XYZ file of C-alpha atoms in Angstrom:
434
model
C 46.506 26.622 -125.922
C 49.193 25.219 -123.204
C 47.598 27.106 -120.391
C 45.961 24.345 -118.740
C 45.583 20.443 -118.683
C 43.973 18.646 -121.946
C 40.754 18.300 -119.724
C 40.413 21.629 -119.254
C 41.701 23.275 -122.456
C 39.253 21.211 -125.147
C 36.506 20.182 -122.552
C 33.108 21.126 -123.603
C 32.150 17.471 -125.245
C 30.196 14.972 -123.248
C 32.186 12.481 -124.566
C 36.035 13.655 -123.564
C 37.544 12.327 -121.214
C 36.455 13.650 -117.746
C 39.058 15.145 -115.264
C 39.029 12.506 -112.763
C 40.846 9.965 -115.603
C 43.056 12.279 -116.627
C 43.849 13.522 -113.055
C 44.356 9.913 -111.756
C 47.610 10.075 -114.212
C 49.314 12.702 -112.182
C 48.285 11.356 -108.173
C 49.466 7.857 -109.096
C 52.935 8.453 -106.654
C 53.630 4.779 -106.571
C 57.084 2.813 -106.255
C 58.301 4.438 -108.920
C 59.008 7.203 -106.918
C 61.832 5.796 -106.025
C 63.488 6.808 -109.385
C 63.739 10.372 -107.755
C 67.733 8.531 -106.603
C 70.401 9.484 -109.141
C 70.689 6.522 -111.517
C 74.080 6.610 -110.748
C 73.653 4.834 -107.732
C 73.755 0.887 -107.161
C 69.422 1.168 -106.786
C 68.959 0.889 -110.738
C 68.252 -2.949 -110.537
C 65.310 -2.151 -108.411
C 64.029 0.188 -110.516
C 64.512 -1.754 -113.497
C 62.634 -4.289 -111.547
C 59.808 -1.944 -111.284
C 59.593 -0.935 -114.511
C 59.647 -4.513 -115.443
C 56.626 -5.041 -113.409
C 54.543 -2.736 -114.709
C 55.342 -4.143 -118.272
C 54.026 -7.595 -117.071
C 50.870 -5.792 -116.253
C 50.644 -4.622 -119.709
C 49.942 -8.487 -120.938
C 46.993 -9.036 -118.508
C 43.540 -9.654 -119.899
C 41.748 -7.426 -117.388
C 41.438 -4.221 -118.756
C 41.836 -2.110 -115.584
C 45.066 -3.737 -114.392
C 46.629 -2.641 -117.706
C 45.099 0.609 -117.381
C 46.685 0.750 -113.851
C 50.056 0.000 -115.103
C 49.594 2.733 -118.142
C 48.904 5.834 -115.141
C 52.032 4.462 -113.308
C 54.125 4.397 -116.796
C 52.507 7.507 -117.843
C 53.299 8.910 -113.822
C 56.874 7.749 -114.784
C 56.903 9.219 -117.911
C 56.333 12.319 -116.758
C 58.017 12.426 -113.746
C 61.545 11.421 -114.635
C 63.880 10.513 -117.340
C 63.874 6.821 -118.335
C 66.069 6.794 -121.424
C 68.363 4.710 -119.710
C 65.735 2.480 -118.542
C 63.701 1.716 -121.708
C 66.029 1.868 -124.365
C 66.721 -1.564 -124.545
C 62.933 -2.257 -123.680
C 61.374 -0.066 -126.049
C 60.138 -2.790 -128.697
C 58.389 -4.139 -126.193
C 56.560 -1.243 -124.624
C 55.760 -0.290 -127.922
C 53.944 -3.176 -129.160
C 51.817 -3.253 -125.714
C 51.149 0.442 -125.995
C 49.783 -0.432 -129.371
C 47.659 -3.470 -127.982
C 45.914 -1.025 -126.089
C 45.604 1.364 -128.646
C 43.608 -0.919 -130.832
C 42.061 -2.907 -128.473
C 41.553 -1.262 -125.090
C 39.028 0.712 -123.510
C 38.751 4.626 -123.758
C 40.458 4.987 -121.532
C 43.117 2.590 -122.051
C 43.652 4.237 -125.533
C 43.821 7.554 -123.794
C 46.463 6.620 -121.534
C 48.333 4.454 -124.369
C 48.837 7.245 -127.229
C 50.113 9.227 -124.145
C 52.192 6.807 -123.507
C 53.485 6.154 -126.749
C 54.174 9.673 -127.440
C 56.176 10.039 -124.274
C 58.197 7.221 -124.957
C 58.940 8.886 -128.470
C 59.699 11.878 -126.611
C 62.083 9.956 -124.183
C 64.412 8.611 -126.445
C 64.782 11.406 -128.870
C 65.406 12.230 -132.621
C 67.004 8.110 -134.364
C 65.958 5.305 -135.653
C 64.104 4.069 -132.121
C 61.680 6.522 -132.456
C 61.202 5.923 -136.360
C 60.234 2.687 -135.723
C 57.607 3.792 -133.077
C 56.084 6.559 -135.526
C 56.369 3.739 -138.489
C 54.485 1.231 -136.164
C 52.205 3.414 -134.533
C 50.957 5.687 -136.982
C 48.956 3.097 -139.130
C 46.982 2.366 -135.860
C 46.139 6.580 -134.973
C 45.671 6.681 -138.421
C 42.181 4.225 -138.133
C 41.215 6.106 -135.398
C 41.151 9.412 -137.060
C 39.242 7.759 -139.629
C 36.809 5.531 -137.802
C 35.598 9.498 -136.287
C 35.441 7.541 -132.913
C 34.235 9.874 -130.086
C 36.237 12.962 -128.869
C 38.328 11.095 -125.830
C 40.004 8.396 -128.403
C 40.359 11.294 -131.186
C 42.351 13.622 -129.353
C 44.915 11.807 -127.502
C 45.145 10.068 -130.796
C 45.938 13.413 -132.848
C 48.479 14.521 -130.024
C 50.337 11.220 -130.391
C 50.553 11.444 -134.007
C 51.936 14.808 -133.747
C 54.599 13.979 -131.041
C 55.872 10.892 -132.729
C 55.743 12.167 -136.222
C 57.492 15.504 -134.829
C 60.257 13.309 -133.376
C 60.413 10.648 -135.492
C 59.902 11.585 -139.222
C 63.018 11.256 -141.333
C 61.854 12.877 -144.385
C 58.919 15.435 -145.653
C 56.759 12.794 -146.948
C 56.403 10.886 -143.630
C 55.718 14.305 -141.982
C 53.216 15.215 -144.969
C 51.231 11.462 -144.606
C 50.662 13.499 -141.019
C 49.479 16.780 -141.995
C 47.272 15.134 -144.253
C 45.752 12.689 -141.590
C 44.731 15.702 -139.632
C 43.280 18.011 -142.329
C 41.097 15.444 -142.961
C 39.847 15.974 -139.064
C 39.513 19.224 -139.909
C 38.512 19.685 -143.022
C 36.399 16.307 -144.029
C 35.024 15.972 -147.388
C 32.279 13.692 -148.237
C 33.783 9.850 -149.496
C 31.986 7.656 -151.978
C 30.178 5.809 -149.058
C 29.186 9.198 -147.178
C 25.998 11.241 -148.015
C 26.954 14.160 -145.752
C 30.218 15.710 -144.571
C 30.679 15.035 -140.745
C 31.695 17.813 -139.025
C 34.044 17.888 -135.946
C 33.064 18.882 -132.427
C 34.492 21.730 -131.339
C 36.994 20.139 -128.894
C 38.197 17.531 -132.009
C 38.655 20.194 -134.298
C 40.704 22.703 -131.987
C 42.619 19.335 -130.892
C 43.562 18.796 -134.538
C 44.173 22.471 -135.852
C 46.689 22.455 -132.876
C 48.360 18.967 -133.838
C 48.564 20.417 -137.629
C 49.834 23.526 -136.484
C 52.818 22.015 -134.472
C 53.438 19.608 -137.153
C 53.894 22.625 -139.494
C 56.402 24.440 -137.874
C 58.878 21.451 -139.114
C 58.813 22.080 -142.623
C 60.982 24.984 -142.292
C 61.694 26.276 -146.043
C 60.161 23.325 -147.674
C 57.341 24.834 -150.337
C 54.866 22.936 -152.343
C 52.845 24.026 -154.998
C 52.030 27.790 -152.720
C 48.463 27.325 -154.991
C 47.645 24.383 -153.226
C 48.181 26.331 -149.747
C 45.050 28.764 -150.605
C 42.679 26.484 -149.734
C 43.574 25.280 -146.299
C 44.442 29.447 -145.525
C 41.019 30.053 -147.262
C 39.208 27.417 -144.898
C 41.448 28.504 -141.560
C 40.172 31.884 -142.100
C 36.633 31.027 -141.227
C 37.197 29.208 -138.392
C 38.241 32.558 -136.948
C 33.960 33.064 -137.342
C 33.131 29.763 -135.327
C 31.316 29.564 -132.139
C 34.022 27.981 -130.263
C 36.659 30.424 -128.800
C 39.289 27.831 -128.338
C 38.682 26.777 -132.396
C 38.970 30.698 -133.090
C 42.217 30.933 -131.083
C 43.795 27.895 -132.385
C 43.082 28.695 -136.252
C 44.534 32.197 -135.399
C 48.030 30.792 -133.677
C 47.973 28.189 -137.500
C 47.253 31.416 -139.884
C 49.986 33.481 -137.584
C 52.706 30.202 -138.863
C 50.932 30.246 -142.046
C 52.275 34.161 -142.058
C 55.647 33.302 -140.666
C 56.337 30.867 -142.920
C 55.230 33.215 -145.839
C 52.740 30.779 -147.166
C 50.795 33.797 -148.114
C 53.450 35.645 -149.912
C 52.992 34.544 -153.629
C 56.135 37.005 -154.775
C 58.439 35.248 -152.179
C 58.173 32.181 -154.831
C 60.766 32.107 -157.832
C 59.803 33.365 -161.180
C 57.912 30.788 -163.336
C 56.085 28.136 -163.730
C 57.447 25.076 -161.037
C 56.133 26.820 -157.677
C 53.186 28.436 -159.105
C 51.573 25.989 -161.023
C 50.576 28.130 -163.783
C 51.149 31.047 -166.388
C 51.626 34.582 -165.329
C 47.978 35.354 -165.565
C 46.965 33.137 -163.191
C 50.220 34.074 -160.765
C 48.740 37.191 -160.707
C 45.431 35.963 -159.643
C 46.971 33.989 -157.104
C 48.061 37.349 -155.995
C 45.122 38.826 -155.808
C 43.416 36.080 -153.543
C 46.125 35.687 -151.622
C 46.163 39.584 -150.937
C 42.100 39.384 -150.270
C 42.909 36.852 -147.501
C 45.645 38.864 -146.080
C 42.958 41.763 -145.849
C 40.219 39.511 -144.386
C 42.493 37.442 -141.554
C 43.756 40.906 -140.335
C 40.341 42.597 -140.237
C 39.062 39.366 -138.273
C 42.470 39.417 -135.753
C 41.625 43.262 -135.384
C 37.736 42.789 -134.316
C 39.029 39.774 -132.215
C 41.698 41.241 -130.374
C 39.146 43.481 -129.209
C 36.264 41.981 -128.651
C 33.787 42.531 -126.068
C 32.693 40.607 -123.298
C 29.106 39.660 -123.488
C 26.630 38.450 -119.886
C 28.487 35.297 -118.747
C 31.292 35.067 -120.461
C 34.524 33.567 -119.624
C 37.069 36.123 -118.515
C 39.905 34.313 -118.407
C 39.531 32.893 -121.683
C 38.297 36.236 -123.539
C 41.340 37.780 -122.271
C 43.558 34.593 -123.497
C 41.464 35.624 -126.727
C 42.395 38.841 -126.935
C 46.089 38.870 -126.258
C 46.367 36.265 -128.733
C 45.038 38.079 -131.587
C 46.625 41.387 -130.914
C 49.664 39.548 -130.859
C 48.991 38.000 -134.338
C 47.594 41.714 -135.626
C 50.954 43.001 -134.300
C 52.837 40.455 -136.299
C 50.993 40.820 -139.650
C 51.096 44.560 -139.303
C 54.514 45.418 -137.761
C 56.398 42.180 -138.201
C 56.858 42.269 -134.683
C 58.035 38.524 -133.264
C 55.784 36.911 -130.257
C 58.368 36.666 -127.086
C 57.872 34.491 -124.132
C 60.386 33.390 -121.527
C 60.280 30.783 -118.384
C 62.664 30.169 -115.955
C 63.856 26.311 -116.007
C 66.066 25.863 -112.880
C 68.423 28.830 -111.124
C 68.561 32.462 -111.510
C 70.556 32.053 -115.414
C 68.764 29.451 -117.134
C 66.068 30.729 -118.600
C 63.873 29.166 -121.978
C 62.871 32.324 -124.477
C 61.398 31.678 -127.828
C 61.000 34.672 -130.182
C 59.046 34.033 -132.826
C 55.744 32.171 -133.756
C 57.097 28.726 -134.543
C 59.126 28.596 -131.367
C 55.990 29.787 -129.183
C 53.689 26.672 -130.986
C 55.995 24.148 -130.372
C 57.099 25.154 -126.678
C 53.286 25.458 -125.651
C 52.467 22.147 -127.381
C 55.027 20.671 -125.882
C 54.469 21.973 -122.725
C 51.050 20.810 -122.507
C 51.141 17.413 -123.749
C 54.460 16.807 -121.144
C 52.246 18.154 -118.043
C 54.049 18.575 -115.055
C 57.310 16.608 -116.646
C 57.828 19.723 -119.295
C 60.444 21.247 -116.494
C 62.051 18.148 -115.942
C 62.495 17.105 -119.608
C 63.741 20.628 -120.515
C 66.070 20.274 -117.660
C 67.567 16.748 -118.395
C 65.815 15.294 -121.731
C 68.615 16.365 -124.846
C 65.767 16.683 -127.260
C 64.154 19.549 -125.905
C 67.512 20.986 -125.192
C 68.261 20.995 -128.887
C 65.091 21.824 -129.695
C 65.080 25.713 -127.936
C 68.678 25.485 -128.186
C 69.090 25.983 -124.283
C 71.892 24.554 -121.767
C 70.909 23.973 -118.150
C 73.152 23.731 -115.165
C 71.439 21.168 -113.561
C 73.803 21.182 -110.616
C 72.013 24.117 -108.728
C 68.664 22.685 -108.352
C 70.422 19.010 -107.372
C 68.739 17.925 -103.942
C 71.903 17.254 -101.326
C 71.651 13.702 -101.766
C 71.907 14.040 -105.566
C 74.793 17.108 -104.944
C 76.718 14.419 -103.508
C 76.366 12.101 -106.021
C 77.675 14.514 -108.196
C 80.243 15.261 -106.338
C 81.397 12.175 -105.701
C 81.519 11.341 -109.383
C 83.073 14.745 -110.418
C 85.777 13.600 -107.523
C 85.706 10.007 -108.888
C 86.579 11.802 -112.413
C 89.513 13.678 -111.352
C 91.156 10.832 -109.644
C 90.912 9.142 -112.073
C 92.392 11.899 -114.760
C 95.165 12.548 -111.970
C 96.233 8.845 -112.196
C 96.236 8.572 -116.011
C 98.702 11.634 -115.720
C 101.066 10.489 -113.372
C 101.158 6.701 -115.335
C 102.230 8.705 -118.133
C 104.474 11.206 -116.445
C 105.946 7.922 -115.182
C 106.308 6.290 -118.240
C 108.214 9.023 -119.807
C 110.296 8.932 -116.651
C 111.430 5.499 -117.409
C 111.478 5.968 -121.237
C 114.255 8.580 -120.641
C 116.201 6.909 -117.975
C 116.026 4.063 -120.567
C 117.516 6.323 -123.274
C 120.517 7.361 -121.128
């Protein structure tokens, strides 16, 4: 999970997206390149003016001159930091991401929910990006329930992650989430279904991941912990599937599920309100909960080291296998996952140390692409999010050091002036007095 582009990590579908769309967002260098100039400079009109553009785009009835403008926005997205730019424009991109969304091609919904989750991403935690989860979510929503094919299902779960993630105000707007994607992954039967459809592999890794990230918000919240033994229960066998990257991705959710101590039945207060019951069937609770313990850790221990058979991916099996020792080490020892990258400089440097850091920063890492440096460097969400500060100045290209310069020297003056107005004011106040 997070080691490689969307195409790559949950390929294996006919029907995903192949790696010449999603490759087409990153090589679109277009004229919004020129954003790469400090925004403090006089060239913000033209930009604005570009951006503007590709908005126009965005109301055209042919489909691949919208999808054009989406890789240049998405590009854009990525690339730079356009809070300043789309603030004020946000209602509108919105409402044309959403067009597409509902409307466009599959690829033109691909590109969209990235689009809409970037712009979610780009303004940050307040009431902009509430009103893009409130707006957008009904639409991902029919999606996930329509079980269109993999390349509309999995951009779509991403997005609903990402803007619920950022957006959500309260637990129930985050639980209407969680509950949109266990139905991905664990569908029951309706009244109008004779059979229970069953994910493909790269849908169902897709949304274990989304549910996963979404978790790690909930932070102390607890419901009912009886009504967590069922979706522990079900995760548990998905470390038995086929698919490696559905094993690896229900290990990384039972590992939070562990963190979190969603498994830990004597963690809950004594009586009736958390357990749902009397102390008869707390105790049974127990019991299961302790049988699941003692299967997820035998299953970790025979994945960690599991063999590789004729043909089989090295790569991943080792991914595999660090993974799971990792979680064994965790249930076993209580010893914390640690993983550090260097953002900019030889001092600023992102570490996470525990399982709900390491989801979100590899989620997040992934679904930003080659932006995730940049928005860690100069986006104030992700700052606040791994709790990092980043001198920005020392990886400042010269043009851009002198910009900062000459606004740091702008500053002073500035502050230098204000002090000698005063000093001269009290000057004349006192020759006033005598």
């Amino acid at each position: 999970m997070g080691k490689s582009k969307k195409s790559k990590t949950r390929g294996g579908g006919d029907d995903v997206l192949d790696s010449s769309d999603a490759d087409s967002i990153g090589s679109s260098s277009t004229a919004m390149s020129d954003l790469s100039i400090s925004y403090a400079t006089e060239h913000i009109n033209s930009h604005e003016f570009v951006l503007d553009k590709y908005i126009d785009d965005l109301y055209e009835k042919r489909g691949s001159t919208r999808e054009a403008a989406l890789v240049k926005l998405v590009d854009a997205f990525e690339s730079f930091m356009l809070h300043g730019l789309v603030e004020n424009k946000y209602a509108t991109l919105l409402s044309q991401f959403n067009n597409s969304v509902k409307k466009g091609s599959t690829k033109e919904v691909f590109l969209a929910s990235r689009a809409i989750g970037l712009l979610a991403i780009t303004l940050g935690a307040g009431s902009s990006s509430h009103e893009i989860m409130e707006e957008s979510h009904p639409q991902l929503c029919r999606i996930l329930q329509a079980w269109s094919d993999a390349s509309k299902m999995i951009p779509a779960l991403d997005c609903l992650a990402v803007i619920t993630f950022v957006g959500a105000t309260d637990l129930a707007e985050t639980e209407l989430s969680l509950k949109a994607m266990w139905d991905v992954i664990h569908p029951k039967s309706g009244s109008n279904v004779g059979t229970v459809r069953k994910p493909k592999p790269p849908v169902l890794a897709a949304a274990i991941s989304a549910w996963t990230f979404l978790l790690t918000t909930i932070g102390s919240w607890r419901i009912n912990i009886d009504s967590w033994k069922e979706p522990i229960a079900f995760l548990s066998t998905l470390l038995e599937a086929e698919d490696r990257a559905v094993r690896m991705a229900a290990g990384e959710a039972l590992a939070l599920c562990f963190e979190l101590n969603l498994l830990d039945v004597s963690s809950c207060e004594d009586g009736d309100d958390n357990t749902g019951g009397t102390g008869g069937s707390k105790n049974k609770l127990f019991l299961d909960m302790q049988a699941l313990k003692a299967k997820i850790s035998g299953l970790a221990s025979n994945l960690s080291a599991e063999a590789g058979g004729k043909g089989a991916d090295k790569k991943n099996l080792t991914d595999q296998k660090d993974l799971f020792q990792r979680i064994l080490d965790f249930v076993k020892y209580g010893e914390c996952p640690e993983e550090s990258i260097k953002i900019a400089g030889k001092r600023d440097v992102l570490r996470v140390s525990s399982w709900s850091e390491l989801i979100q920063l590899n989620f997040l890492k992934r679904f930003l692409g080659k932006g995730f440096l940049k928005h860690v460097k100069e986006n104030g969400l992700l700052q606040d999010i791994f709790d990092i500060k980043v001198d920005t100045t020392e990886t400042l290209s010269s043009t851009d050091k002198k910009i900062f310069r000459s606004e740091e020297e702008k500053e002073r003056a500035l502050k230098l002036n204000k002090e000698r107005r005063l000093a001269q004011a009290r000057k004349n106040a006192a020759m006033l007095v005598e």
